[in-house]
CSV table of C-alpha atoms in Angstrom, one decimal:
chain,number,residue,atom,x,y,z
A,17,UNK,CA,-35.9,63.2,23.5
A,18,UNK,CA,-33.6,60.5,24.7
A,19,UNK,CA,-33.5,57.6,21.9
A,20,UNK,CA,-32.2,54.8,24.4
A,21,UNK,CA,-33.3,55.3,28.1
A,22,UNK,CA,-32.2,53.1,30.9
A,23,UNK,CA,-33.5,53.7,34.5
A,24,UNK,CA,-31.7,53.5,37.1
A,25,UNK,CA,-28.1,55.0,36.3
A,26,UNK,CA,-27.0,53.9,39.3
A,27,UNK,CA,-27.6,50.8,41.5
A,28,UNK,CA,-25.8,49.9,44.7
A,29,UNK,CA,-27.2,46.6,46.4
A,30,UNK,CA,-26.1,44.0,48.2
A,31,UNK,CA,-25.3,40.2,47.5
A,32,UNK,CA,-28.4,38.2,47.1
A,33,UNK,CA,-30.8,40.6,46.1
A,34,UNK,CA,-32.9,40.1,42.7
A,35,UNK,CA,-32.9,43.7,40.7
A,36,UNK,CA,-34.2,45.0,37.4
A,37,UNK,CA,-32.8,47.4,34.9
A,38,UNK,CA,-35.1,48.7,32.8
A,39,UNK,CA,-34.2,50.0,29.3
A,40,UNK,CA,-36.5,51.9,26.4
A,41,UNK,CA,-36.1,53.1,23.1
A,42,UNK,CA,-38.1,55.3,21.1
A,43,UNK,CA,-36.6,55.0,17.5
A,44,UNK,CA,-38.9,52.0,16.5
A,45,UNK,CA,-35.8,50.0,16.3
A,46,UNK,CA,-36.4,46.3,15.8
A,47,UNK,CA,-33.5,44.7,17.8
A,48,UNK,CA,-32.7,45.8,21.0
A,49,UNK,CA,-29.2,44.5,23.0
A,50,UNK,CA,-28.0,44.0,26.4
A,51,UNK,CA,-24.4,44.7,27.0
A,52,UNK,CA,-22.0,44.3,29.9
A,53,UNK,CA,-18.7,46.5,30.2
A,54,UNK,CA,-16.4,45.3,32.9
A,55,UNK,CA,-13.5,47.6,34.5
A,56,UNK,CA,-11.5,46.8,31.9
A,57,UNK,CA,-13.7,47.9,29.6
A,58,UNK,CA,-14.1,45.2,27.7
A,59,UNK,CA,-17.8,45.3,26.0
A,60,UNK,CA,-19.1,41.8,26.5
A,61,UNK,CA,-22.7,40.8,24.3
A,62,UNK,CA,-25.3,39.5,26.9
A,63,UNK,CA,-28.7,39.3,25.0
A,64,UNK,CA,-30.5,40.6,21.7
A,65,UNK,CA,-34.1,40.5,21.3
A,66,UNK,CA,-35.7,41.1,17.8
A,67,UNK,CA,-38.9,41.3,17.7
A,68,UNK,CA,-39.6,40.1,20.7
A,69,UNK,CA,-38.0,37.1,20.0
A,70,UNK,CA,-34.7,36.6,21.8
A,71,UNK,CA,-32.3,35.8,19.2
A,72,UNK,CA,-28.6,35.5,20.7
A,73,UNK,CA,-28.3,34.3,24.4
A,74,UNK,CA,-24.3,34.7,25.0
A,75,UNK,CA,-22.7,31.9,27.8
A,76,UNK,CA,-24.6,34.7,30.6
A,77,UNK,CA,-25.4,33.1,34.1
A,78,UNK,CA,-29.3,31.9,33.7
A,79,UNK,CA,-29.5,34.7,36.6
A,80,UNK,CA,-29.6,36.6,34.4
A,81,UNK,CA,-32.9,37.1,32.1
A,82,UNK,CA,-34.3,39.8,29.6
A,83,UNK,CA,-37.7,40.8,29.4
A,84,UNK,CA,-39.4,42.2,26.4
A,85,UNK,CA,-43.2,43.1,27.3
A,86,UNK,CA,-43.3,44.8,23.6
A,87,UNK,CA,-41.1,46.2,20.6
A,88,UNK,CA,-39.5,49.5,22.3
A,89,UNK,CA,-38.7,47.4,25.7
A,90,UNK,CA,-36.0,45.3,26.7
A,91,UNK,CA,-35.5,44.6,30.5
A,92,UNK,CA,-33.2,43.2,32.7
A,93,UNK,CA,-33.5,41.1,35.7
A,94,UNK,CA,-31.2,39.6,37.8
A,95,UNK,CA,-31.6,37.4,40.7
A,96,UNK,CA,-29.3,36.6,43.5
A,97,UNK,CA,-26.6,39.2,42.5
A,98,UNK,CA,-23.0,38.1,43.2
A,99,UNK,CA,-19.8,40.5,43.5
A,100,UNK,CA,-18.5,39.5,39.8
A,101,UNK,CA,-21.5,41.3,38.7
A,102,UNK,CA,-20.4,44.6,39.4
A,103,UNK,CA,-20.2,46.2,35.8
A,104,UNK,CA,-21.4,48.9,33.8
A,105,UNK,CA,-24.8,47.5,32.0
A,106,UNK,CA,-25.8,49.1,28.4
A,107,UNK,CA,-28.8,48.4,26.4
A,108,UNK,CA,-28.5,49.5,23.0
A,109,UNK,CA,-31.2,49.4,20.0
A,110,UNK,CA,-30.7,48.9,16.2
A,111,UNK,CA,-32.6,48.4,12.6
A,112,UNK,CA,-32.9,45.1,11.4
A,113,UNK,CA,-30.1,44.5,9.0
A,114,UNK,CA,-26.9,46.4,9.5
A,115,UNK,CA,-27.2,50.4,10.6
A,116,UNK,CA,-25.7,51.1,13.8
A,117,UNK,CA,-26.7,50.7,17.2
A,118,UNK,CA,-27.4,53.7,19.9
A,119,UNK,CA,-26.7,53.3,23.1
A,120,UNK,CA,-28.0,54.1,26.5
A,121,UNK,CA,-26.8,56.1,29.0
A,122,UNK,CA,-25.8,52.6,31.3
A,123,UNK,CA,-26.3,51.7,34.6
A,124,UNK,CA,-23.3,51.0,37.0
A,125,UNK,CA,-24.4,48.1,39.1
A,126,UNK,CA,-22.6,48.0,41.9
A,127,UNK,CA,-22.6,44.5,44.6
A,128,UNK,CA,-21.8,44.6,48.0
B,197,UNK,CA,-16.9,33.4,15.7
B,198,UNK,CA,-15.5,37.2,14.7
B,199,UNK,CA,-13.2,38.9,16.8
B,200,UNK,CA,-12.1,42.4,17.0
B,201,UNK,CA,-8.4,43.1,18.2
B,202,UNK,CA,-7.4,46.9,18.9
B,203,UNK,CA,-3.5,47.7,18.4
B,204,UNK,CA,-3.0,49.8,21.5
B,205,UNK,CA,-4.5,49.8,24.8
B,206,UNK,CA,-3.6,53.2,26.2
B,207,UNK,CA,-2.5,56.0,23.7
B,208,UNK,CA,-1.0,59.4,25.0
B,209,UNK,CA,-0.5,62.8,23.0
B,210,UNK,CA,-0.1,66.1,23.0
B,211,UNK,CA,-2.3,68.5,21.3
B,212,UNK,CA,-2.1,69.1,18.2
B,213,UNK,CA,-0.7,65.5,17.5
B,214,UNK,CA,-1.5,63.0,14.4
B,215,UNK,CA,-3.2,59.8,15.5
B,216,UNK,CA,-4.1,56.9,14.3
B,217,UNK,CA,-5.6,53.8,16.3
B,218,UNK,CA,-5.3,50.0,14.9
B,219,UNK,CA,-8.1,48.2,14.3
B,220,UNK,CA,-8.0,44.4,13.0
B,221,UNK,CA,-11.0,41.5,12.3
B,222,UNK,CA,-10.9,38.2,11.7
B,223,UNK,CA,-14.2,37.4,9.8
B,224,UNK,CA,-13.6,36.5,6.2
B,225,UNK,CA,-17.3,37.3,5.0
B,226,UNK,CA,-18.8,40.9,4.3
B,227,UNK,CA,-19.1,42.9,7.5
B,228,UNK,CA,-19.9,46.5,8.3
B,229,UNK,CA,-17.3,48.8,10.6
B,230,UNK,CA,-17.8,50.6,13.3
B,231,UNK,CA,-15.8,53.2,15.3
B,232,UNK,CA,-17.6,54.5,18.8
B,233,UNK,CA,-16.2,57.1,21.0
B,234,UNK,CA,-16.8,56.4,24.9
B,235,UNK,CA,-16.2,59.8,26.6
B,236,UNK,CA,-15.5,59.3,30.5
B,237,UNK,CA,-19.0,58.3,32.3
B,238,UNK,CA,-20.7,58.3,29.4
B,239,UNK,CA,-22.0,56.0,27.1
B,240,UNK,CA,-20.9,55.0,23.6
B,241,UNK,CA,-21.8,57.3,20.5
B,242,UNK,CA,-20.9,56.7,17.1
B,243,UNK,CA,-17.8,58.0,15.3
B,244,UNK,CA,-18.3,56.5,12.0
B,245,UNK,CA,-19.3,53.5,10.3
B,246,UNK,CA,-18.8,51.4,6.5
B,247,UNK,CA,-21.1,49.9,4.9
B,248,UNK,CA,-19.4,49.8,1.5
B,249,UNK,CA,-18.5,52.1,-1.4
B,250,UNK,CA,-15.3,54.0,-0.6
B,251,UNK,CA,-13.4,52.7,2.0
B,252,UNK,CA,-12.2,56.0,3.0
B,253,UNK,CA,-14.9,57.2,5.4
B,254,UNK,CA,-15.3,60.1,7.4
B,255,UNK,CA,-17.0,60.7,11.0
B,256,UNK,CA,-17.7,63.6,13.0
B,257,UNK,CA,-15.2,65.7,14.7
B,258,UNK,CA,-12.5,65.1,12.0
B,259,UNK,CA,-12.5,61.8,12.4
B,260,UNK,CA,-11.7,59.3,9.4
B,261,UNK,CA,-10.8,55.4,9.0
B,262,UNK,CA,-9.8,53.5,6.3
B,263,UNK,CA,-11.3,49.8,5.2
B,264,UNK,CA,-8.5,48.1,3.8
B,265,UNK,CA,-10.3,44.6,3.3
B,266,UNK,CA,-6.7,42.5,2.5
B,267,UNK,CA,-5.5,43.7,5.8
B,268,UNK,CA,-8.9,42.7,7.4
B,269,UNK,CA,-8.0,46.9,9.1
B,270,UNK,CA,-10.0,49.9,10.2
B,271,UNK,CA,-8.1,52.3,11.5
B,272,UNK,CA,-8.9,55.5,12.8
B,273,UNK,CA,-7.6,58.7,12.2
B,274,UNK,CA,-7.4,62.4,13.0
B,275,UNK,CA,-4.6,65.0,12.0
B,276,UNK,CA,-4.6,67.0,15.0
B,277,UNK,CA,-6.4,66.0,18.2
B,278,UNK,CA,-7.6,67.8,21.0
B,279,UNK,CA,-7.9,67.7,24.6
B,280,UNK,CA,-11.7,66.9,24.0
B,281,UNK,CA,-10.7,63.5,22.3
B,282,UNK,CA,-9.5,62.4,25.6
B,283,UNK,CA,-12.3,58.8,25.9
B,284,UNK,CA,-11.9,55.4,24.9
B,285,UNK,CA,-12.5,54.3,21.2
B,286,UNK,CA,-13.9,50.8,20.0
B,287,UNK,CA,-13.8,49.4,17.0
B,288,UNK,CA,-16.7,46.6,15.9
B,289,UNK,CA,-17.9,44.7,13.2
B,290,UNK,CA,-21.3,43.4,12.5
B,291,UNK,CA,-22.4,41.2,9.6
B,292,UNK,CA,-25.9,40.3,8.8
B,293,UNK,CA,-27.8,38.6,11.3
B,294,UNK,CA,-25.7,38.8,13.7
B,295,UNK,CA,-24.1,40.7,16.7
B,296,UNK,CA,-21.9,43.8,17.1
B,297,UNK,CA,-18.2,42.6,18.3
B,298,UNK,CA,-16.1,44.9,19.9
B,299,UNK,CA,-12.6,45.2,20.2
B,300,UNK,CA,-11.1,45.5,23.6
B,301,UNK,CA,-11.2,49.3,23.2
B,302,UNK,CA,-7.9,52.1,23.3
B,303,UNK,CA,-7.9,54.4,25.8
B,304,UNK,CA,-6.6,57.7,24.2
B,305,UNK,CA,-5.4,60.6,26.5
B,306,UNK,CA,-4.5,64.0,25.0
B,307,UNK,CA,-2.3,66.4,27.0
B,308,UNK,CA,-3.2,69.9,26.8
């Protein structure tokens, strides 16, 4: 069983649209986390929910927003995609406290 | 804030080589270590991770790092790597409460 699952791995749209990226985790993990990973690689902090409470909200576009409909879910939605947001999106889960988080597989957005 | 700053940005062996990646933090408070491997087009799995007791921890596939809290360092090691090592590495910190911070990452390649 996968413990973080995100759906779709791959997304190609164009400029303008609104998308979703959907992300679940089956470990009963209380804090789930939206990442961004540019070309570079660089592994930028976008959201963390605990608890359905949304806990850290990094300097992200408000284009950006997460949706948690319950414990094991933490979605993404984006409206009026631009080019910069081409990226590599992970969501990642972890205990309360300090254990380490598990990552999804990501989803490669690209914008057209 | 914490930041993580990795020594090298592109490392290249040969098999069979020593290698040790730099890792360096800036947050003065307790924090737990992280080392993730990022293999190419996949997503990030954990290497190791400190919590405390000895600093001198070791991860799966021969991996080890070493906590030296003075130098504010984790750095990774293996004695011999092989052409399977070839990813990117990131180091990160957490302490309570808060996010995961990730370095900028090293891209290792290992000749065969």
């Amino acid at each position: 069983d996968t413990a973080v699952s995100q759906t779709p791995k791959y997304l190609v749209t164009q400029m303008g649209n609104d998308k979703s990226i959907k992300c679940e985790q089956n470990l009963g993990h209380d804090t789930m986390y939206w990442y961004k990973q540019d070309s570079k690689k660089f592994l930028k902090i976008m959201f963390s929910y605990n608890n359905k409470e949304l806990i850290i909200n990094e300097t992200v576009p408000n284009r950006f927003s997460p949706k948690s409909p319950d414990k094991a879910h933490l979605n993404l939605h984006i409206n009026s995609l631009e080019l910069g947001d081409s990226a590599v999106y992970f969501c990642a889960s972890s205990q309360a406290g300090d254990a380490e988080a598990f990552f999804g597989q990501g989803t490669r957005l690209t914008v057209v | 804030a914490q930041s993580v700053s990795q020594h090298n940005h592109h490392v290249i062996l040969s098999e069979a080589a020593s290698l040790e990646l730099g890792c360096n933090y800036s947050y003065g408070g307790t924090v737990n270590l992280f080392w993730y491997v990022q293999y190419p087009g996949q997503h990030l799995q954990l290497l190791l991770k400190y919590f405390s007791g000895d600093p001198l921890v070791k991860g799966i596939k021969g991996f080890e790092a070493e906590f030296i809290k003075s130098k504010f360092s984790f750095n990774l090691r293996k004695p011999s790597v092989q052409w399977s090592d070839t990813a990117e590495y990131f180091c990160a910190v957490k302490n309570y409460g808060q996010n995961f911070v990730f370095g900028p990452g090293t891209r290792l390649s290992v000749l065969p």
